[in-house]
PDB file of C-alpha atoms in Angstrom:
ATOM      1  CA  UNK A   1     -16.236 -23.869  -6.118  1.00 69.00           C
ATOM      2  CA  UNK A   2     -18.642 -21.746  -4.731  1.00 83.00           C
ATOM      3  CA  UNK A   3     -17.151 -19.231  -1.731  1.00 94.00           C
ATOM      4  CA  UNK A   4     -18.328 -18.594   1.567  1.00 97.00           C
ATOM      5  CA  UNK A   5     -21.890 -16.587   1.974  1.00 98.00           C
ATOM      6  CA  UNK A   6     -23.409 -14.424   4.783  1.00 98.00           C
ATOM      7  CA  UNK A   7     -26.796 -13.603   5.046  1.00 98.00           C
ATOM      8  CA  UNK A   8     -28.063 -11.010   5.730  1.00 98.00           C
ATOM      9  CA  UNK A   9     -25.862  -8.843   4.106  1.00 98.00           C
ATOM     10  CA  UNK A  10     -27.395  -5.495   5.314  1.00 98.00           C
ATOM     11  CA  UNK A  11     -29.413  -5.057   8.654  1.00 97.00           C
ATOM     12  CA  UNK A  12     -30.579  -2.210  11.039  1.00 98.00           C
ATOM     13  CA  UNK A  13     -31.678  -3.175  14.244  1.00 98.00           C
ATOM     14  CA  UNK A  14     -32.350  -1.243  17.867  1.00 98.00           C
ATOM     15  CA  UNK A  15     -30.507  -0.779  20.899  1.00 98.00           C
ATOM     16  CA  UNK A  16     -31.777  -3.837  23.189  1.00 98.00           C
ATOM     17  CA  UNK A  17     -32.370  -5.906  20.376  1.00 98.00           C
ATOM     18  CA  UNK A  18     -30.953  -9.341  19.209  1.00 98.00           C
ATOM     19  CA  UNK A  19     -29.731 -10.336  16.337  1.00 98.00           C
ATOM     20  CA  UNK A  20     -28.793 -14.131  14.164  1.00 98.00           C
ATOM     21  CA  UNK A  21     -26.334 -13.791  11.591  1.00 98.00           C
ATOM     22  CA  UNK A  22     -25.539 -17.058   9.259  1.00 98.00           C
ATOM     23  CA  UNK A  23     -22.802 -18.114   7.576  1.00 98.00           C
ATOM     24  CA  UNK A  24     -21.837 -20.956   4.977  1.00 98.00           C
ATOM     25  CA  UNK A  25     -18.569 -22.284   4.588  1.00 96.00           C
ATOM     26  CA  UNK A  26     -16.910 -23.169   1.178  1.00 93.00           C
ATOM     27  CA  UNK A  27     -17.693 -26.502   0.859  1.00 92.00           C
ATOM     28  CA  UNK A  28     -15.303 -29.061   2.305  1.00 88.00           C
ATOM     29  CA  UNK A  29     -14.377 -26.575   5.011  1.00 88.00           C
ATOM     30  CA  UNK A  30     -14.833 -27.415   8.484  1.00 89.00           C
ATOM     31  CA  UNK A  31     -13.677 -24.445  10.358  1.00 89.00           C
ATOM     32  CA  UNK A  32     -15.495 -21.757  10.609  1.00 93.00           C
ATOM     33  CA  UNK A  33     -14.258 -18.335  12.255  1.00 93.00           C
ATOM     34  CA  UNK A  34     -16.094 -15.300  13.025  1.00 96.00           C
ATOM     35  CA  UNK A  35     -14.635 -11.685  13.053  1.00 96.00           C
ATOM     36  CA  UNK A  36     -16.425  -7.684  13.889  1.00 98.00           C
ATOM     37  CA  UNK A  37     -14.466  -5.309  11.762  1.00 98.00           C
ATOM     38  CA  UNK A  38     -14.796  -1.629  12.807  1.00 97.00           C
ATOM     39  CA  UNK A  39     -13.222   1.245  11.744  1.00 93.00           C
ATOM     40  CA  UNK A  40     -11.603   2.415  15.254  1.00 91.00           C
ATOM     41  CA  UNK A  41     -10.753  -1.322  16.234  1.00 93.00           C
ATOM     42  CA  UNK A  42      -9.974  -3.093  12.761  1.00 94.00           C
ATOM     43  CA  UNK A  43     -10.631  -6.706  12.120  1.00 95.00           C
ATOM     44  CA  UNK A  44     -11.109  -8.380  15.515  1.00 94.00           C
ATOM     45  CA  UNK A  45     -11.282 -12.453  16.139  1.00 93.00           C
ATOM     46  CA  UNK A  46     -14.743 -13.410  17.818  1.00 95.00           C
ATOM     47  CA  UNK A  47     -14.539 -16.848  18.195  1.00 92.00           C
ATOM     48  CA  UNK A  48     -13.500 -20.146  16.152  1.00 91.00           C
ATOM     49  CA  UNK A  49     -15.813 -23.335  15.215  1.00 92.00           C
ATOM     50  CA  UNK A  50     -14.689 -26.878  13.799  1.00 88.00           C
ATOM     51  CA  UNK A  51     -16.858 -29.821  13.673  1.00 88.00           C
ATOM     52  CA  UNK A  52     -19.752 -28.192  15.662  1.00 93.00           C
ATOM     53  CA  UNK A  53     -17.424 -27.001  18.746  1.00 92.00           C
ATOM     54  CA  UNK A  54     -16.478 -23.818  19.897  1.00 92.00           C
ATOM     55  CA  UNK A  55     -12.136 -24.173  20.086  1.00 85.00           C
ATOM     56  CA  UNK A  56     -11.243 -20.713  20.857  1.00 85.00           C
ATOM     57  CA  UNK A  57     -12.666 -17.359  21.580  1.00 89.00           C
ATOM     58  CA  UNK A  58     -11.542 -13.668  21.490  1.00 90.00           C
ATOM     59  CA  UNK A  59     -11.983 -10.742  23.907  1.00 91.00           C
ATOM     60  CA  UNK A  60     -15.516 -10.851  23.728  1.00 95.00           C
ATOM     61  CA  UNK A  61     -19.020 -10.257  26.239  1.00 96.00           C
ATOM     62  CA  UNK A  62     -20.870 -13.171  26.748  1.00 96.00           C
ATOM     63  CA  UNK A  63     -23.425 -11.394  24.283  1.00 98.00           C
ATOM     64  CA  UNK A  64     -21.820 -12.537  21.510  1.00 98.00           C
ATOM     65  CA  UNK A  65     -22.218 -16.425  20.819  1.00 97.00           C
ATOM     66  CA  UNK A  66     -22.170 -18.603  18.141  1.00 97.00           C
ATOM     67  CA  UNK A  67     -22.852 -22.168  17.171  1.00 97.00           C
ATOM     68  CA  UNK A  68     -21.774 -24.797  13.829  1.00 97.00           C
ATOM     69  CA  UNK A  69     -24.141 -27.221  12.632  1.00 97.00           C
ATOM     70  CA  UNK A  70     -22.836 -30.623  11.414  1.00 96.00           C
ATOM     71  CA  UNK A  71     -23.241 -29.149   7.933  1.00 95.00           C
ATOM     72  CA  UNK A  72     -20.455 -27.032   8.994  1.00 94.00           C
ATOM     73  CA  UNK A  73     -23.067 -24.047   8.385  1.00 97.00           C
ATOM     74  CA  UNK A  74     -22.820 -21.264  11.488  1.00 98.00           C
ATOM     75  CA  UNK A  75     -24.616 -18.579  13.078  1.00 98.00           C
ATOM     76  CA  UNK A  76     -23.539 -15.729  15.324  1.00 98.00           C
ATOM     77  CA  UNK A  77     -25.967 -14.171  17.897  1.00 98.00           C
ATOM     78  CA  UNK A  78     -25.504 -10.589  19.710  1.00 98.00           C
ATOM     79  CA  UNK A  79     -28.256 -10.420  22.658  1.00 96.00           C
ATOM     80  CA  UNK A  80     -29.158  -6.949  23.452  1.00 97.00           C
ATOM     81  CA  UNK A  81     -27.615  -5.387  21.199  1.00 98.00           C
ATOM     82  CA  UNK A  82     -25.459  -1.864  21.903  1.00 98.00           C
ATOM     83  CA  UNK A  83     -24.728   1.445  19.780  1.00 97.00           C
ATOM     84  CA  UNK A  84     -20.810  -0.125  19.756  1.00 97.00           C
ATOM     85  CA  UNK A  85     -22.129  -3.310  18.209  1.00 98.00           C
ATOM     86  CA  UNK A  86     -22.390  -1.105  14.830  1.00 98.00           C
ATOM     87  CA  UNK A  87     -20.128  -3.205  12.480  1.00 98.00           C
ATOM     88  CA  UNK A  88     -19.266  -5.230   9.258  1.00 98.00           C
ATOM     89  CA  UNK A  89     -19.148  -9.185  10.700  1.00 98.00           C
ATOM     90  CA  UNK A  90     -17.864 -11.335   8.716  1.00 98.00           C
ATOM     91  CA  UNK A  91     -17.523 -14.961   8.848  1.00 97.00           C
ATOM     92  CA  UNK A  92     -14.404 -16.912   7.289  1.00 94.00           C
ATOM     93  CA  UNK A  93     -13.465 -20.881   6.668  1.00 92.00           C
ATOM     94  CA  UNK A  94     -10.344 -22.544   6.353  1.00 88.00           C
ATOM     95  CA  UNK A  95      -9.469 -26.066   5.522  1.00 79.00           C
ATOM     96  CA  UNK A  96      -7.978 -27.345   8.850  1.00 68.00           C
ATOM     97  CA  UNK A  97      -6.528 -30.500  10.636  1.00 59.00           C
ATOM     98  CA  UNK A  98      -5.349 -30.529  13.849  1.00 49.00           C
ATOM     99  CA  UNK A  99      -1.743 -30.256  12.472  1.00 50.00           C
ATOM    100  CA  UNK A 100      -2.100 -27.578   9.956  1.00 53.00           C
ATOM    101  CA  UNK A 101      -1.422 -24.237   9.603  1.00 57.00           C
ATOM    102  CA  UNK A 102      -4.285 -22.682   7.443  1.00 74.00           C
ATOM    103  CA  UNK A 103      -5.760 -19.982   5.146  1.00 86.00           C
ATOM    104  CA  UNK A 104      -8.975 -18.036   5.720  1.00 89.00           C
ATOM    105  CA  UNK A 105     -11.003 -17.240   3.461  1.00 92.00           C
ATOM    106  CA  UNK A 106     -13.749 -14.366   3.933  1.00 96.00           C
ATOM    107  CA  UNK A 107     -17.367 -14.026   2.815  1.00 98.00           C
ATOM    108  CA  UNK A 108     -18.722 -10.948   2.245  1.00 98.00           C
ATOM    109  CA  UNK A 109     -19.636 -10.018   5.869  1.00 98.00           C
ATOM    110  CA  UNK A 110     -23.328  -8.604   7.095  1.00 98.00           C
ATOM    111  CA  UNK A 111     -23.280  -5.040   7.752  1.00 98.00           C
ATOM    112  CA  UNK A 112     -24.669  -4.539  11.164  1.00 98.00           C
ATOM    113  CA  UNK A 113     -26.304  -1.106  11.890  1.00 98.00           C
ATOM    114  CA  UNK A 114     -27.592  -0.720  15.541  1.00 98.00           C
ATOM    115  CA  UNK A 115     -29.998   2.702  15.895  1.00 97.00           C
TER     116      UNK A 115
ATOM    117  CA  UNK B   1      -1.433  -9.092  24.331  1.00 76.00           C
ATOM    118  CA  UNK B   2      -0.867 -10.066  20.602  1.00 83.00           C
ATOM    119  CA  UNK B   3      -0.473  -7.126  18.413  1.00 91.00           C
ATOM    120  CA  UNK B   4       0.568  -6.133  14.344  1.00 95.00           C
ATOM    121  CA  UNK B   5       1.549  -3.227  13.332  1.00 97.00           C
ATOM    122  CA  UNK B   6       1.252  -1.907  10.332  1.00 97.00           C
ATOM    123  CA  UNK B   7       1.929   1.925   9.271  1.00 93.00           C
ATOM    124  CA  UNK B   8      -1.466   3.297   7.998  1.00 91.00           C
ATOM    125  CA  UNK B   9      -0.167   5.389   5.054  1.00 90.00           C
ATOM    126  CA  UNK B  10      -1.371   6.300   2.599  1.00 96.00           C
ATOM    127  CA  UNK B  11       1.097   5.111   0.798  1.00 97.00           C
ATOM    128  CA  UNK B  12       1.703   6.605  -2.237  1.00 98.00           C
ATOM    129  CA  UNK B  13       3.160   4.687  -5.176  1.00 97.00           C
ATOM    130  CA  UNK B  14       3.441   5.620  -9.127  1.00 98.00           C
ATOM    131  CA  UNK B  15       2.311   2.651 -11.530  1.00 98.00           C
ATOM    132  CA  UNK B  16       4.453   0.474 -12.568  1.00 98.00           C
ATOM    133  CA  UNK B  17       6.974   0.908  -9.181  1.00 98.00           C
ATOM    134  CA  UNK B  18       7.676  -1.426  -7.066  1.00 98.00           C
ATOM    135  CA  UNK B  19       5.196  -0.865  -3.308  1.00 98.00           C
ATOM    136  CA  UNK B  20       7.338  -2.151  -0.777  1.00 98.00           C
ATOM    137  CA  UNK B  21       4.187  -3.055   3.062  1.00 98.00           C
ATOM    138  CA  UNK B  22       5.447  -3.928   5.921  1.00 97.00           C
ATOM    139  CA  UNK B  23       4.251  -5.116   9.429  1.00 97.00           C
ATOM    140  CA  UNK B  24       5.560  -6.346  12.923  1.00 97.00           C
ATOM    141  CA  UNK B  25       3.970  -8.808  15.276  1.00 95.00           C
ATOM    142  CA  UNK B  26       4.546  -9.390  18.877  1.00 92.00           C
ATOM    143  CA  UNK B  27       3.734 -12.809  19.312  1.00 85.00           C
ATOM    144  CA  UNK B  28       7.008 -15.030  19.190  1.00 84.00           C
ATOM    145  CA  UNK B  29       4.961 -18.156  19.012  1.00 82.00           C
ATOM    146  CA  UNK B  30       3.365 -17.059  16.034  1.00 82.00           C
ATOM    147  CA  UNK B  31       3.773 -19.513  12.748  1.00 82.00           C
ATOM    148  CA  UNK B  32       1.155 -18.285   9.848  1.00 87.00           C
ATOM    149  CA  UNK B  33       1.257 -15.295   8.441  1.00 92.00           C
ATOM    150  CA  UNK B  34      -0.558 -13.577   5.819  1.00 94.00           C
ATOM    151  CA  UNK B  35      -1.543 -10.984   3.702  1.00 97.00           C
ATOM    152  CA  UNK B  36      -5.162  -9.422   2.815  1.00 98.00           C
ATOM    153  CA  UNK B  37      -6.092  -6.980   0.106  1.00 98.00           C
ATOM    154  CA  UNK B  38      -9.289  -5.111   0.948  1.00 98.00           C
ATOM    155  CA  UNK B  39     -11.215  -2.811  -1.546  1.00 98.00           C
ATOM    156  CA  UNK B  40     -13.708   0.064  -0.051  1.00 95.00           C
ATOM    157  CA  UNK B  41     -16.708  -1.319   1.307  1.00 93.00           C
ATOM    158  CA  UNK B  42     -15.743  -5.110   0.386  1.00 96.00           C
ATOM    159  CA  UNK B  43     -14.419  -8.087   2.559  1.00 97.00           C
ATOM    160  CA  UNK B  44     -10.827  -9.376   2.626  1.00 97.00           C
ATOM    161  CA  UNK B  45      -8.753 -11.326  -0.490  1.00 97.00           C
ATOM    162  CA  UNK B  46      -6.750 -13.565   0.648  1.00 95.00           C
ATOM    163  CA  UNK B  47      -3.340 -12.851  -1.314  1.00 96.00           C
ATOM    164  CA  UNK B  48      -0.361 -14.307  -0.027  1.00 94.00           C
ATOM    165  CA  UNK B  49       0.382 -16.472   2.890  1.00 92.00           C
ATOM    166  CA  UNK B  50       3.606 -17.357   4.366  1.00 92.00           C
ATOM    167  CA  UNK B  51       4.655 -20.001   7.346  1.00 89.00           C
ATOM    168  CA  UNK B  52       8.739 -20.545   6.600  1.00 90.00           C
ATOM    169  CA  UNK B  53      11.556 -17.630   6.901  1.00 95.00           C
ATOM    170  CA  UNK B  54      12.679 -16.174   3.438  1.00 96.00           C
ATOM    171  CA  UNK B  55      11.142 -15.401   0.353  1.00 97.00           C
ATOM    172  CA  UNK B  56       7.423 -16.719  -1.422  1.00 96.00           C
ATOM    173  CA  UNK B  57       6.883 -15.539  -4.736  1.00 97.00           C
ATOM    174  CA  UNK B  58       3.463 -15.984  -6.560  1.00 96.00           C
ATOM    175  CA  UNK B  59       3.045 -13.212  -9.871  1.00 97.00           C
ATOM    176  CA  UNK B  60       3.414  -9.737  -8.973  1.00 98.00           C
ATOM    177  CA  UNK B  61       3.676 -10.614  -5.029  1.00 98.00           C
ATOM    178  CA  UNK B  62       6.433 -11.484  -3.131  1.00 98.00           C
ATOM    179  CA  UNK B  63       6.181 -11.880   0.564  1.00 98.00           C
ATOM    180  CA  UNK B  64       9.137 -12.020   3.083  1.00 98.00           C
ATOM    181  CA  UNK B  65       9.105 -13.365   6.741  1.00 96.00           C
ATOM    182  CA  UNK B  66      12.014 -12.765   9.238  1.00 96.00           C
ATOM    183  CA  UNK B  67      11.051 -15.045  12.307  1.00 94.00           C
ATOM    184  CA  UNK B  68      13.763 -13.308  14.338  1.00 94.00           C
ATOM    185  CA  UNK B  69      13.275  -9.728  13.801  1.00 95.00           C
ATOM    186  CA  UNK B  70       9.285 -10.919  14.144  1.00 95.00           C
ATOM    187  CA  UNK B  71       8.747  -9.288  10.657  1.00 96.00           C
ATOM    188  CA  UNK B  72       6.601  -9.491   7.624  1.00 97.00           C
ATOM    189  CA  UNK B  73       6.669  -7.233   4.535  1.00 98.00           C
ATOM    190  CA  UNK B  74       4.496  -7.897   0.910  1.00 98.00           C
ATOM    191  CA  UNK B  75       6.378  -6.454  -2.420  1.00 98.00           C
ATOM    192  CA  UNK B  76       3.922  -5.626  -5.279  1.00 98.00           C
ATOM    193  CA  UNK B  77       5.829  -5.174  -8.529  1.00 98.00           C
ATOM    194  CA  UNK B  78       4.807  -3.620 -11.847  1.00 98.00           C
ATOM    195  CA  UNK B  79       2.205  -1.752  -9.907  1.00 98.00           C
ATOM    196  CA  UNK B  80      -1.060  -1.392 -11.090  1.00 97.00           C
ATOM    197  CA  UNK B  81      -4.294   1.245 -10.281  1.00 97.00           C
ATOM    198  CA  UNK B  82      -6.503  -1.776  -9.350  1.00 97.00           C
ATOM    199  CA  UNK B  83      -3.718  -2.614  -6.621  1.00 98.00           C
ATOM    200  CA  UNK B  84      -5.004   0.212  -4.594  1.00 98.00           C
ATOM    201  CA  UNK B  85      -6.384  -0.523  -1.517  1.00 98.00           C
ATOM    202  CA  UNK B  86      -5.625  -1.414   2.009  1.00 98.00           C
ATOM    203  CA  UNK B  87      -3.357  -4.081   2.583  1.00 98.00           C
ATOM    204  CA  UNK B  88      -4.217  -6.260   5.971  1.00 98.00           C
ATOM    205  CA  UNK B  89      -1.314  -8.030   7.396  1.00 97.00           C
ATOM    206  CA  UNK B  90      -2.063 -11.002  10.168  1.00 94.00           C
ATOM    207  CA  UNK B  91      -0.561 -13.384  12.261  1.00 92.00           C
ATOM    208  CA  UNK B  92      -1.998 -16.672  13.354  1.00 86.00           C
ATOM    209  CA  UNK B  93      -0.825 -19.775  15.492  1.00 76.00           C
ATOM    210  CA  UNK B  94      -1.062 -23.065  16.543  1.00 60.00           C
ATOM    211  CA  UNK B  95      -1.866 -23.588  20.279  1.00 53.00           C
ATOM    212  CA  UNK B  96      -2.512 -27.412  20.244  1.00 44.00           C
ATOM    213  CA  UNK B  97      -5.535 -27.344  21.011  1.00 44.00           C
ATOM    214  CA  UNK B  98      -7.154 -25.443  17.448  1.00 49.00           C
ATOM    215  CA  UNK B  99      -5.500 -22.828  15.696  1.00 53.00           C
ATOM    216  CA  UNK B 100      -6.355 -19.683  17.293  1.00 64.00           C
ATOM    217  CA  UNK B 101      -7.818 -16.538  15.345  1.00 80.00           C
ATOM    218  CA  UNK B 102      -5.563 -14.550  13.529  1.00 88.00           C
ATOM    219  CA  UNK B 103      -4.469 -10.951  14.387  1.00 91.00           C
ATOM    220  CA  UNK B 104      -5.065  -8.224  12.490  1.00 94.00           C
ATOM    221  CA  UNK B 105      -3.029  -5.111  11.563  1.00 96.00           C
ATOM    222  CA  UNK B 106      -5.238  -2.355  11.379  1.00 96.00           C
ATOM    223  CA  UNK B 107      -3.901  -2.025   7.572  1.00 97.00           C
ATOM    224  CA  UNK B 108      -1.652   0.163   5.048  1.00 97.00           C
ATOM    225  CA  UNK B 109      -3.721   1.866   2.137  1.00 97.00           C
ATOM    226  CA  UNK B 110      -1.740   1.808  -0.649  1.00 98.00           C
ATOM    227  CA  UNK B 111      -2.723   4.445  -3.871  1.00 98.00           C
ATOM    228  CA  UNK B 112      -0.982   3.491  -6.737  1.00 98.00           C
ATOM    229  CA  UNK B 113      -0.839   7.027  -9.304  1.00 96.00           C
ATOM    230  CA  UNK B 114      -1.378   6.537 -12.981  1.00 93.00           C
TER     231      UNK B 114
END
């Protein structure tokens, strides 16, 4: 079974810019998280998608979104993008009902540069 | 504010020993727990997980849970050199309405010595 992928995997991008990051679950997975992983701030939750709605968020701006397509398939957006924005996102997806406790498991990520 | 801690080492073991990770987590409500091996410059493995107080064994790994001293800890025995790397302990739960994201320690790097 083939595991979760992120594209891009690398990308560079300016200060005021935005930015679409994708991810595909394993198949059969319907939830879809999203986490920024930085070296100061570790692995931080961004927000949480099953069957194309948002169920939770994390500390967040409203500059970071997201949506889930009814493929399961996601993307993440950062608007105007900020020096601090500079991280490795990466996009995990779990097996879950509502009355199960579940197991993440992580693509790759996309390595987000901001100049 | 849900936190885990983890003690960032390094931690420093010689092959073959046993390397003995441990975290805390602040959240009593907290169910899932679970532990990530990450290499340099790649994503997290999924390694153990654990929802029930006690003992899980799977190979080399055991992990423990203590629900009432809110505390996780992952035993790697018969060391190897390819288990170095940082270990990622987190804590998730189940709020009804979707399981919530899972907190993060910020990791233990673990250097196993030939």
């Amino acid at each position: 079974k083939a595991g979760v992928t992120q594209t891009p995997r690398y990308l560079i991008k300016t200060r005021g810019q935005q930015v679409t990051l994708s991810c595909s679950p394993i198949s059969g997975h319907r939830s879809v998280s999203w986490y920024q992983q930085t070296p100061g701030q570790g692995l931080q939750f961004l927000f949480e998608y099953f069957s194309e709605t948002q169920r939770n968020k994390g500390n967040f701006p409203g500059r970071f979104s997201g949506r889930q397509f009814s493929n399961s398939r996601s993307e993440m957006n950062v608007s105007t993008l900020e020096l601090g924005d500079s991280a490795l996102y990466l996009c995990a997806s779990s097996v879950t009902t509502p009355s199960e406790l579940y197991e993440q498991y992580f693509g790759p990520g996309t390595r987000l540069t901001v100049t | 504010q849900k936190e885990v801690e983890q003690n960032s080492g390094p931690l420093s073991v010689p092959e073959g020993a046993i390397a003995s990770l441990n975290c805390t987590y602040s959240d009593r409500v907290s169910q899932s727990f679970f532990w990530y091996r990450q290499y340099s410059g790649k994503s997290p493995e999924l390694i153990m997980s654990i929802y029930s107080n006690g003992d899980k064994e799977d190979g080399r790994f055991t992990a423990q849970l203590n629900k009432a001293s809110q505390y996780v800890s992952l035993l790697i025995r018969d060391s190897q050199p390819s288990d170095s790397a940082t270990y990622l302990c987190a804590a998730g739960d189940y709020s009804g309405g979707g399981a919530d994201g899972l907190t993060f320690g910020k990791g233990t790097h673990l250097i196993i010595q030939p």
